[in-house]
Short mmCIF file of C-alpha atoms in Angstrom, two decimals:
data_model
loop_
_atom_site.label_atom_id
_atom_site.label_comp_id
_atom_site.label_asym_id
_atom_site.label_seq_id
_atom_site.Cartn_x
_atom_site.Cartn_y
_atom_site.Cartn_z
CA MET A 296 76.42 106.96 94.70
CA GLY A 297 78.49 108.40 97.54
CA LEU A 298 79.71 111.97 97.90
CA THR A 299 83.39 112.57 97.17
CA ARG A 300 85.91 115.38 97.47
CA LEU A 301 89.58 115.75 96.61
CA TYR A 302 91.89 118.32 98.25
CA ARG A 303 95.41 118.86 97.01
CA ASN A 304 97.88 121.19 98.72
CA GLY A 305 95.08 122.80 100.71
CA THR A 306 92.84 123.46 97.70
CA LEU A 307 89.58 121.79 96.74
CA GLU A 308 90.50 120.28 93.41
CA ALA A 309 87.53 118.06 92.57
CA GLU A 310 84.28 116.74 93.96
CA GLY A 311 81.57 114.36 92.86
CA PHE A 312 84.05 112.18 91.02
CA PRO A 313 83.36 108.42 90.66
CA VAL A 314 84.00 106.21 93.64
CA ALA A 315 86.24 104.03 91.50
CA ASP A 316 88.77 106.89 91.33
CA VAL A 317 89.20 107.06 95.09
CA SER A 318 91.86 104.37 95.22
CA GLU A 319 93.98 106.22 92.67
CA HIS A 320 93.79 109.51 94.56
CA VAL A 321 94.62 107.86 97.88
CA LYS A 322 97.94 106.64 96.45
CA ASP A 323 99.03 110.25 95.94
CA PRO A 324 100.61 111.50 99.24
CA SER A 325 99.80 115.13 98.35
CA ALA A 326 96.08 114.39 98.00
CA VAL A 327 93.44 114.24 100.71
CA VAL A 328 90.24 112.38 99.86
CA TRP A 329 86.83 112.40 101.48
CA PHE A 330 84.34 109.71 100.63
CA ASP A 331 80.82 109.41 102.07
CA MET A 332 78.68 106.25 102.16
CA CYS A 333 74.99 106.28 103.12
CA ALA A 334 73.48 102.98 104.30
CA PRO A 335 76.19 100.85 102.66
CA THR A 336 76.00 97.08 102.37
CA GLU A 337 78.59 94.73 103.80
CA GLU A 338 80.03 94.26 100.32
CA ASP A 339 80.47 98.02 99.91
CA LEU A 340 82.43 98.27 103.16
CA ARG A 341 84.51 95.24 102.32
CA ALA A 342 85.53 96.85 99.03
CA ILE A 343 86.62 100.12 100.63
CA SER A 344 88.33 98.11 103.37
CA ASP A 345 90.57 96.43 100.82
CA GLU A 346 91.42 99.77 99.23
CA LEU A 347 92.39 101.53 102.49
CA GLY A 348 93.60 98.56 104.51
CA LEU A 349 90.96 98.91 107.24
CA HIS A 350 90.91 96.60 110.23
CA VAL A 351 88.25 93.90 110.16
CA LEU A 352 86.98 94.86 113.62
CA ALA A 353 86.48 98.47 112.52
CA VAL A 354 84.47 97.32 109.50
CA GLU A 355 82.30 95.13 111.74
CA ASP A 356 81.68 98.05 114.09
CA ALA A 357 80.58 100.22 111.15
CA LEU A 358 77.97 97.62 110.22
CA GLN A 359 76.57 97.32 113.72
CA HIS A 360 73.86 99.58 115.08
CA ARG A 361 73.72 101.20 118.52
CA GLN A 362 77.48 101.54 118.80
CA ARG A 363 78.82 103.50 121.74
CA PRO A 364 80.47 106.81 120.72
CA LYS A 365 84.17 106.02 120.68
CA LEU A 366 87.52 106.39 118.95
CA ASP A 367 89.47 103.21 118.26
CA VAL A 368 93.10 103.53 117.20
CA TYR A 369 94.62 100.93 114.87
CA ASP A 370 98.04 100.74 113.27
CA SER A 371 97.07 102.24 109.91
CA HIS A 372 93.93 104.20 110.74
CA MET A 373 91.42 105.28 113.39
CA PHE A 374 87.74 104.43 113.69
CA LEU A 375 85.28 107.02 115.01
CA SER A 376 81.68 106.42 116.07
CA VAL A 377 79.45 109.45 116.79
CA TYR A 378 75.81 110.50 117.01
CA ALA A 379 74.18 113.73 115.91
CA ALA A 380 71.16 114.81 117.97
CA ALA A 381 68.02 116.89 117.45
CA PHE A 382 65.21 117.75 119.86
CA ASP A 383 61.53 117.52 118.94
CA SER A 384 59.82 120.15 121.10
CA ALA A 385 56.35 118.81 120.26
CA SER A 386 56.94 115.32 121.64
CA GLY A 387 59.80 116.07 124.02
CA GLN A 388 61.93 113.34 122.43
CA VAL A 389 65.52 113.37 121.21
CA ARG A 390 66.20 112.02 117.73
CA ILE A 391 69.69 110.65 117.21
CA ALA A 392 71.47 109.90 113.94
CA PRO A 393 74.49 107.60 114.03
CA ALA A 394 77.56 107.91 111.86
CA THR A 395 81.02 106.36 111.76
CA ALA A 396 84.26 107.41 110.12
CA PHE A 397 87.47 105.74 109.02
CA ILE A 398 90.43 108.10 109.41
CA THR A 399 93.68 107.43 107.56
CA LYS A 400 96.69 109.62 106.85
CA ASN A 401 95.18 111.16 103.73
CA ALA A 402 91.56 109.94 103.63
CA LEU A 403 88.35 110.33 105.58
CA VAL A 404 85.50 107.91 104.91
CA THR A 405 82.16 108.74 106.57
CA VAL A 406 79.48 106.07 106.90
CA ARG A 407 75.89 107.09 107.70
CA GLN A 408 72.89 104.92 108.44
CA SER A 409 70.45 107.43 106.94
CA ASP A 410 70.09 111.03 105.77
CA ASP A 411 69.09 112.05 109.31
CA PHE A 412 72.79 112.70 109.80
CA SER A 413 73.12 115.88 107.75
CA ILE A 414 76.38 115.50 105.87
CA GLN A 415 75.55 118.75 104.05
CA GLU A 416 76.03 120.61 107.34
CA VAL A 417 79.47 119.07 107.63
CA VAL A 418 80.31 120.12 104.07
CA ARG A 419 79.12 123.64 104.83
CA ARG A 420 81.57 123.85 107.73
CA TRP A 421 84.38 122.71 105.46
CA ASP A 422 83.51 125.42 102.94
CA GLU A 423 83.33 128.10 105.64
CA GLY A 424 86.72 127.10 107.07
CA ALA A 425 88.45 126.49 103.75
CA ALA A 426 91.49 128.46 104.96
CA LEU A 427 92.38 125.48 107.17
CA SER A 428 92.07 122.90 104.40
CA ARG A 429 95.86 122.71 104.13
CA HIS A 430 95.78 120.63 107.31
CA GLY A 431 94.24 117.75 105.38
CA VAL A 432 92.43 115.04 107.32
CA ALA A 433 92.62 117.00 110.57
CA PHE A 434 90.64 119.80 108.90
CA LEU A 435 88.00 117.36 107.62
CA LEU A 436 87.73 115.59 110.97
CA HIS A 437 87.32 118.87 112.82
CA GLY A 438 84.37 119.86 110.61
CA LEU A 439 82.70 116.51 111.29
CA LEU A 440 83.16 116.74 115.06
CA ASP A 441 82.13 120.40 115.11
CA TYR A 442 78.78 119.50 113.52
CA VAL A 443 78.19 116.60 115.93
CA VAL A 444 79.05 118.58 119.07
CA ASP A 445 77.05 121.60 117.93
CA SER A 446 74.01 119.34 117.49
CA HIS A 447 74.47 118.13 121.08
CA PHE A 448 74.74 121.69 122.35
CA GLU A 449 71.69 122.90 120.42
CA THR A 450 69.70 119.91 121.69
CA VAL A 451 70.50 120.48 125.35
CA GLU A 452 69.81 124.21 124.90
CA ALA A 453 66.34 123.47 123.49
CA MET A 454 65.68 121.03 126.33
CA ASP A 455 66.66 123.67 128.86
CA ASP A 456 63.83 125.88 127.56
CA GLN A 457 61.40 122.99 128.08
CA VAL A 458 62.65 122.44 131.61
CA GLU A 459 62.14 126.13 132.39
CA ASP A 460 58.50 125.78 131.31
CA LEU A 461 58.14 122.80 133.62
CA GLU A 462 59.57 124.79 136.50
CA GLY A 463 56.65 127.20 136.15
CA THR A 464 54.18 124.37 136.84
CA VAL A 465 55.69 123.46 140.20
CA PHE A 466 54.14 126.30 142.19
CA GLY A 467 51.36 127.18 139.78
CA ASP A 468 47.75 127.67 140.87
CA ARG A 469 46.43 124.76 138.85
CA PRO A 470 47.28 121.17 139.80
CA VAL A 471 49.83 119.25 137.74
CA GLY A 472 47.91 117.34 135.08
CA PRO A 473 48.75 114.18 133.15
CA ALA A 474 50.18 116.24 130.26
CA ASP A 475 52.78 117.88 132.52
CA GLN A 476 53.63 114.56 134.12
CA ARG A 477 54.08 112.95 130.72
CA ARG A 478 56.25 115.83 129.50
CA THR A 479 58.43 115.49 132.60
CA PHE A 480 58.83 111.77 131.95
CA GLU A 481 59.66 112.31 128.26
CA LEU A 482 62.25 114.98 129.10
CA ARG A 483 63.86 112.76 131.70
CA LYS A 484 64.04 109.86 129.22
CA SER A 485 65.41 112.16 126.51
CA LEU A 486 68.11 113.46 128.84
CA VAL A 487 69.17 109.89 129.58
CA THR A 488 69.45 109.27 125.82
CA LEU A 489 71.41 112.49 125.29
CA ARG A 490 73.73 111.71 128.16
CA ARG A 491 74.47 108.30 126.65
CA ILE A 492 75.83 109.89 123.45
CA VAL A 493 77.41 113.02 124.97
CA MET A 494 79.42 111.55 127.84
CA PRO A 495 81.68 109.24 125.76
CA MET A 496 82.55 112.12 123.42
CA ARG A 497 84.90 113.51 126.06
CA GLU A 498 87.11 110.47 125.85
CA ALA A 499 86.99 110.38 122.04
CA VAL A 500 87.95 114.04 121.55
CA ASN A 501 90.54 113.83 124.30
CA THR A 502 92.20 110.92 122.48
CA LEU A 503 92.37 113.06 119.33
CA LEU A 504 94.03 115.86 121.29
CA ARG A 505 96.71 113.49 122.54
CA ARG A 506 97.55 112.28 119.02
CA ASN A 507 99.94 114.61 117.21
CA GLY A 508 99.87 112.73 113.90
CA LEU A 509 96.78 114.56 112.65
CA SER A 510 98.51 117.91 112.36
CA ASP A 511 102.28 118.07 112.38
CA ASP A 512 102.50 121.79 113.13
CA GLY A 513 99.91 121.69 115.91
CA GLU A 514 97.86 124.53 114.40
CA MET A 515 94.68 122.45 114.53
CA THR A 516 95.11 121.70 118.24
CA PRO A 517 93.27 124.86 119.43
CA TYR A 518 90.35 123.96 117.17
CA PHE A 519 90.10 120.48 118.61
CA GLN A 520 90.47 122.02 122.08
CA ASP A 521 87.49 124.25 121.32
CA VAL A 522 85.46 121.19 120.34
CA TYR A 523 86.53 119.51 123.58
CA ASP A 524 85.39 122.54 125.60
CA GLN A 525 82.01 122.39 123.87
CA VAL A 526 81.78 118.69 124.74
CA LEU A 527 82.46 119.49 128.41
CA ARG A 528 79.85 122.24 128.44
CA ALA A 529 77.23 120.00 126.83
CA THR A 530 78.04 117.21 129.28
CA GLU A 531 77.80 119.43 132.35
CA TRP A 532 74.60 121.04 131.07
CA THR A 533 73.04 117.63 130.44
CA GLU A 534 73.94 116.45 133.94
CA SER A 535 72.50 119.57 135.57
CA LEU A 536 69.27 119.26 133.59
CA ARG A 537 68.90 115.61 134.63
CA GLU A 538 69.16 116.62 138.26
CA LEU A 539 66.77 119.52 137.74
CA VAL A 540 64.13 117.35 136.05
CA SER A 541 64.42 114.80 138.87
CA ASN A 542 63.92 117.61 141.41
CA ILE A 543 60.90 118.88 139.48
CA ARG A 544 59.37 115.41 139.47
CA GLU A 545 59.95 114.99 143.21
CA THR A 546 58.48 118.44 143.84
CA HIS A 547 55.41 117.55 141.77
CA LEU A 548 54.86 114.47 143.93
CA THR A 549 55.34 116.51 147.11
CA MET A 550 52.92 119.19 145.94
CA GLN A 551 50.33 116.54 145.05
CA SER A 552 50.70 115.02 148.49
CA ASN A 553 50.27 118.43 150.12
CA ARG A 554 47.23 119.15 147.95
CA MET A 555 45.72 115.82 148.94
CA ASN A 556 46.27 116.60 152.61
CA LEU A 557 44.52 119.94 152.13
CA ILE A 558 41.59 118.25 150.41
CA MET A 559 41.33 115.71 153.20
CA LYS A 560 41.21 118.50 155.76
CA ARG A 561 38.39 120.21 153.92
CA VAL A 562 36.40 117.03 153.40
CA THR A 563 36.88 116.13 157.05
CA SER A 564 35.60 119.58 158.02
CA TRP A 565 32.48 119.10 155.89
CA ALA A 566 31.95 115.66 157.37
CA ALA A 567 32.18 117.10 160.88
CA ILE A 568 29.62 119.80 160.06
CA ILE A 569 27.20 117.23 158.63
CA ALA A 570 27.82 114.77 161.45
CA VAL A 571 26.69 117.18 164.19
CA PRO A 572 22.99 117.48 163.15
CA THR A 573 22.99 113.81 162.24
CA LEU A 574 24.18 112.95 165.75
CA ILE A 575 21.54 115.13 167.38
CA THR A 576 18.61 113.91 165.32
CA GLY A 577 19.74 110.32 165.63
CA PHE A 578 20.18 110.59 169.40
CA TYR A 579 16.69 112.00 169.97
CA GLY A 580 15.04 109.78 167.35
CA GLN A 581 13.20 112.64 165.68
CA ASN A 582 10.68 110.75 163.60
CA ILE A 583 8.47 113.81 163.20
CA PRO A 584 6.00 113.77 160.33
CA PHE A 585 7.59 115.70 157.42
CA PRO A 586 5.74 117.48 154.58
CA GLY A 587 4.17 114.79 152.46
CA PHE A 588 4.30 112.21 155.25
CA GLY A 589 2.07 109.30 154.33
CA HIS A 590 1.88 110.32 150.66
CA SER A 591 3.85 108.96 147.70
CA TRP A 592 4.84 112.41 146.49
CA GLY A 593 6.54 113.05 149.84
CA PHE A 594 8.78 109.99 149.29
CA TRP A 595 9.68 111.11 145.79
CA ALA A 596 10.30 114.69 146.94
CA SER A 597 12.73 113.55 149.64
CA SER A 598 14.50 111.21 147.19
CA VAL A 599 14.90 114.00 144.64
CA LEU A 600 16.23 116.29 147.38
CA ILE A 601 18.85 113.70 148.36
CA VAL A 602 19.96 113.26 144.73
CA VAL A 603 20.10 117.00 144.05
CA ALA A 604 22.03 117.70 147.25
CA SER A 605 24.51 114.89 146.51
CA ALA A 606 24.99 116.11 142.93
CA ALA A 607 25.53 119.67 144.13
CA LEU A 608 28.17 118.56 146.62
CA TYR A 609 29.85 116.46 143.92
CA ARG A 610 30.04 119.45 141.56
CA VAL A 611 31.47 121.67 144.31
CA PHE A 612 34.10 119.08 145.24
CA ARG A 613 34.93 118.44 141.60
CA ALA A 614 35.31 122.14 140.81
CA ARG A 615 37.72 122.52 143.71
CA ASP A 616 39.66 119.42 142.65
CA TRP A 617 38.76 117.55 145.82
CA LEU A 618 37.58 114.54 143.80
#
């Protein structure tokens, strides 16, 4: 069963009423109806389409997944597609929750794919701003967009904290490990995902600002303008973080290259030190009898010495991250 609300003359008159009553309330020009559908079937959308006179293309878009955020304007209604976002700091991934909305003169129908899109947060915004409920559908639409854009802003803010932590690894004493490299990759991929749902919101909200039919007195315009400003800030922040993560990745590669050059210099120095006595003894052919010469224990002693010396050098090189 979907969630329902009825506003009349700027006052919340009823909620939780049966879906079958929606069509009757919509016929009343003084009433504003909100109706929510979670994971509806095609038959459910077809039924509400007949009641509200929705365009067939809008109904098809509501059934499709991975829609681009947009606002389509039809003769009798508008169709809005948006995504809420949340950042998982443990994995570095962005979780997105799609939702669509049909916007008519006195009705707002929200369609969610799952409960990941928190419609309760939208309702909470409506209750907090109840003084604006006299503006009808414009008031309801503002609460929906405010929740979506706030989720974008909170997501990019959380990702900024992660990027700051990555910045500390660039010039740290320890080398960049696989965990840091993976986190950089995950953040970069998440920023691409966030950008894909944030960027088109500018056009959608801007289209709403240009349409005066939502609020005849224009009192809701500053509220939509505030949402638009938040969209711009989230977009610019996302773009700057993408560039910053790319710079961090390039710096990591440069630092690894510099570290490798330093290691090669040290190894080359050790090789030069070892090569000098080897050159001298090889040139003079010093086959002098060594302790244990002619005895089996002398062979084993020299073999053990070679193994121990090699192992010691390996441990030294490994400890210094040369290997």
